[in-house]
XYZ file of C-alpha atoms in Angstrom:
258
model
C 82.446 91.297 112.988
C 83.470 87.423 112.010
C 85.388 88.214 108.548
C 88.080 90.677 108.507
C 85.766 91.783 104.382
C 82.842 91.882 103.712
C 83.029 89.872 100.034
C 79.880 91.843 98.885
C 82.268 94.352 98.969
C 84.335 95.631 96.416
C 86.992 98.806 96.272
C 87.594 101.085 93.491
C 89.117 104.598 93.772
C 85.964 105.863 92.179
C 83.276 105.203 94.719
C 83.182 107.865 98.089
C 83.767 111.337 98.674
C 88.006 111.960 99.396
C 88.732 111.711 102.764
C 89.542 115.479 104.034
C 92.309 114.035 107.026
C 94.058 111.129 105.184
C 96.949 110.733 107.059
C 94.328 109.734 109.831
C 94.081 106.394 107.421
C 97.333 105.984 106.490
C 98.801 105.876 110.040
C 95.929 103.544 111.110
C 96.570 100.638 107.854
C 100.619 101.384 108.639
C 99.607 99.674 112.687
C 97.726 97.049 110.682
C 100.459 96.280 108.123
C 102.547 95.651 111.372
C 100.058 93.126 112.363
C 100.163 90.394 109.443
C 103.428 89.849 110.616
C 101.505 87.621 113.460
C 98.237 87.728 112.791
C 97.836 85.883 108.542
C 94.010 86.184 108.691
C 93.652 89.949 107.585
C 96.792 89.425 105.596
C 94.135 89.532 102.526
C 92.014 93.163 103.888
C 95.502 95.314 105.231
C 96.554 94.311 101.735
C 93.985 95.657 99.203
C 92.949 99.045 102.229
C 96.638 99.323 101.423
C 96.584 100.082 97.775
C 94.613 102.957 97.959
C 96.998 105.190 100.225
C 97.630 107.798 97.994
C 93.530 109.152 97.929
C 91.892 106.828 100.230
C 87.918 107.397 100.108
C 85.025 107.051 102.809
C 84.949 103.765 101.276
C 88.429 102.825 102.131
C 88.105 103.964 105.390
C 84.602 102.107 105.943
C 86.695 98.915 105.074
C 89.183 99.953 107.603
C 87.718 100.361 110.418
C 85.545 96.487 109.719
C 89.500 95.627 109.494
C 89.791 96.704 113.066
C 86.128 95.492 114.198
C 87.339 92.078 113.220
C 90.246 92.141 115.046
C 88.624 93.288 118.244
C 85.696 90.184 117.857
C 88.940 88.324 118.890
C 91.769 89.852 120.552
C 93.536 86.875 122.209
C 93.905 85.050 117.819
C 97.177 84.340 117.140
C 99.530 81.483 115.639
C 100.187 78.491 118.145
C 103.064 76.216 117.366
C 103.056 72.874 118.672
C 104.961 69.231 117.890
C 102.750 67.734 116.097
C 105.538 64.698 115.128
C 105.837 65.314 111.764
C 110.024 64.314 111.724
C 108.478 60.988 111.546
C 106.345 60.234 108.761
C 105.989 57.130 107.380
C 108.882 55.471 105.062
C 110.934 58.529 106.229
C 113.180 57.569 109.073
C 115.523 60.096 108.948
C 114.892 62.040 112.522
C 116.329 65.796 110.391
C 114.144 65.801 107.943
C 111.419 68.286 108.785
C 108.208 68.384 106.359
C 107.106 72.197 103.818
C 103.957 72.317 102.933
C 103.102 74.723 100.927
C 99.136 76.134 99.189
C 99.066 78.024 96.913
C 96.424 80.516 95.023
C 95.454 83.297 93.147
C 91.877 84.999 92.073
C 92.317 85.496 88.929
C 91.583 89.259 87.879
C 89.907 90.397 90.638
C 91.094 94.237 91.301
C 88.271 95.685 89.911
C 90.874 98.996 89.683
C 93.262 97.303 86.348
C 91.800 93.824 86.509
C 95.575 92.133 87.771
C 94.763 89.851 89.825
C 96.216 88.532 93.572
C 98.190 85.453 94.283
C 98.226 84.111 97.917
C 100.521 80.762 99.995
C 101.175 79.553 102.712
C 103.759 77.871 104.043
C 103.845 74.912 106.799
C 106.635 73.987 108.434
C 106.484 70.334 110.655
C 102.452 71.113 110.582
C 102.683 74.541 112.120
C 102.568 77.906 109.225
C 106.175 79.786 109.215
C 105.574 81.485 106.231
C 102.078 83.201 104.339
C 101.686 86.644 101.705
C 99.056 87.950 100.063
C 100.172 89.759 96.960
C 99.011 91.886 93.864
C 100.518 90.692 90.689
C 102.396 91.795 88.723
C 100.947 92.167 85.530
C 97.968 91.027 83.869
C 96.765 86.768 83.140
C 95.365 86.154 80.044
C 94.249 82.829 82.029
C 92.970 82.014 85.613
C 95.761 79.110 84.594
C 98.093 81.580 83.801
C 97.530 83.877 87.914
C 97.348 80.139 89.310
C 100.982 79.310 87.591
C 102.954 82.963 88.670
C 101.229 82.007 92.548
C 103.293 78.561 91.954
C 106.070 80.348 91.210
C 106.000 83.125 93.781
C 105.194 79.948 96.878
C 108.033 77.796 94.860
C 110.746 80.607 95.410
C 109.542 80.825 99.212
C 109.602 77.055 99.492
C 113.357 76.931 98.255
C 114.261 79.778 100.322
C 113.263 77.261 102.850
C 114.405 75.070 102.016
C 118.634 76.271 102.281
C 118.091 77.880 105.691
C 116.710 74.328 107.119
C 120.181 72.460 105.243
C 122.293 75.724 106.895
C 121.061 74.926 110.575
C 121.579 71.541 110.173
C 118.271 69.889 109.262
C 119.085 67.041 106.461
C 116.235 68.272 102.779
C 115.938 64.919 101.603
C 112.538 65.064 100.640
C 110.752 67.284 98.083
C 108.274 70.398 99.820
C 104.423 69.533 98.949
C 102.805 72.011 96.844
C 98.536 72.347 96.586
C 97.644 74.471 94.061
C 93.626 73.234 93.631
C 94.620 74.193 89.093
C 94.412 71.134 87.516
C 96.215 73.218 84.198
C 98.533 74.844 85.738
C 99.670 71.862 87.648
C 99.993 70.232 83.783
C 102.100 73.223 82.146
C 104.601 72.847 85.187
C 105.047 69.045 84.956
C 103.741 68.638 80.904
C 106.536 69.956 78.077
C 103.758 69.589 75.366
C 101.159 72.612 76.843
C 104.277 74.293 76.574
C 103.826 75.963 72.910
C 100.434 77.901 74.300
C 102.347 78.998 77.124
C 104.967 81.306 75.269
C 103.489 84.463 77.014
C 103.983 82.726 80.370
C 107.854 84.798 81.168
C 111.248 82.666 81.568
C 110.645 82.622 85.735
C 107.751 80.791 85.797
C 109.766 77.546 84.131
C 111.163 77.369 87.013
C 107.845 75.443 88.468
C 108.873 73.449 86.286
C 112.399 73.078 86.638
C 112.024 71.917 90.808
C 109.308 69.505 89.739
C 111.511 67.725 87.550
C 114.698 67.716 89.729
C 112.747 65.893 92.759
C 112.246 69.444 94.789
C 108.506 70.243 94.448
C 106.381 67.752 94.565
C 102.839 68.875 92.876
C 99.065 67.717 94.968
C 95.792 68.787 93.486
C 93.479 69.970 96.244
C 90.144 70.532 96.448
C 89.410 73.527 96.462
C 87.213 73.725 100.083
C 90.931 72.829 101.607
C 92.748 75.275 99.851
C 93.874 77.271 102.657
C 95.712 80.106 100.888
C 92.047 81.029 99.575
C 91.906 83.231 102.239
C 95.051 84.987 100.624
C 93.354 86.264 97.724
C 89.590 86.575 98.166
C 87.074 88.093 101.059
C 85.645 85.358 102.291
C 82.383 84.579 104.601
C 82.784 84.550 108.671
C 82.228 80.332 108.416
C 84.642 80.227 105.865
C 87.599 82.744 107.798
C 86.566 80.677 110.592
C 87.798 77.557 109.161
C 90.476 77.932 107.392
C 91.959 80.247 111.005
C 91.380 76.672 112.647
C 93.180 74.839 109.966
C 96.395 77.324 109.878
C 96.805 77.260 113.079
C 95.267 79.661 114.484
C 93.749 80.414 117.514
C 91.728 82.619 120.475
C 93.355 82.274 123.416
C 90.139 83.913 125.172
C 87.556 81.605 123.873
C 86.118 78.995 126.340
C 88.031 75.759 126.667
């Protein structure tokens, strides 16, 4: 299996029979959850199968086995950290200034059970992947822009935390973090107060993004959907797309022929 989850399969609470031994399912999913610490590529698939812990069915067990087969196909895959020379970027001579870049994405109303969206993000520090997450949003979003905006608020908090940590250990944070997003409406909401009459139903914490943009701590960049690396954290993808994004995330197979 070349992808952690079959893009054609939508898991729900109804299909398939209840498992005779749900404990077996919970144990295996628990182990896979640990593995997401070093294998970002399975984050989305594991977050989906984790949603059926209370009453797992045969379809869910098949999905878990699919993840295991995918892992067996690439047992040597892992993150490789290297010096990519990101400390000295044109126009910035400060050797203590690290580049922080994030990608944020949302799959609007992607869950067939409750129509909630999935947020996903990944963050690079000096060109190396340091943080990522795939999480179902806690409320239903009424538009794709709203789902994207919630996802942006999530990653903005994480970017802020990384900046504070860097400052604490002696790196100056003179440059804004860059956040790549592929939804233009969400970016408009973040940088244009005129849009706010239409967006009153988005909770206050989402305007946190706008505040960070206004004070120069965050720079929003529009990214083509093909270059949206957070895609892998919000939906099941085809195998060619999985391998492309894995490569961009710095996930390599140490057993692969050079």
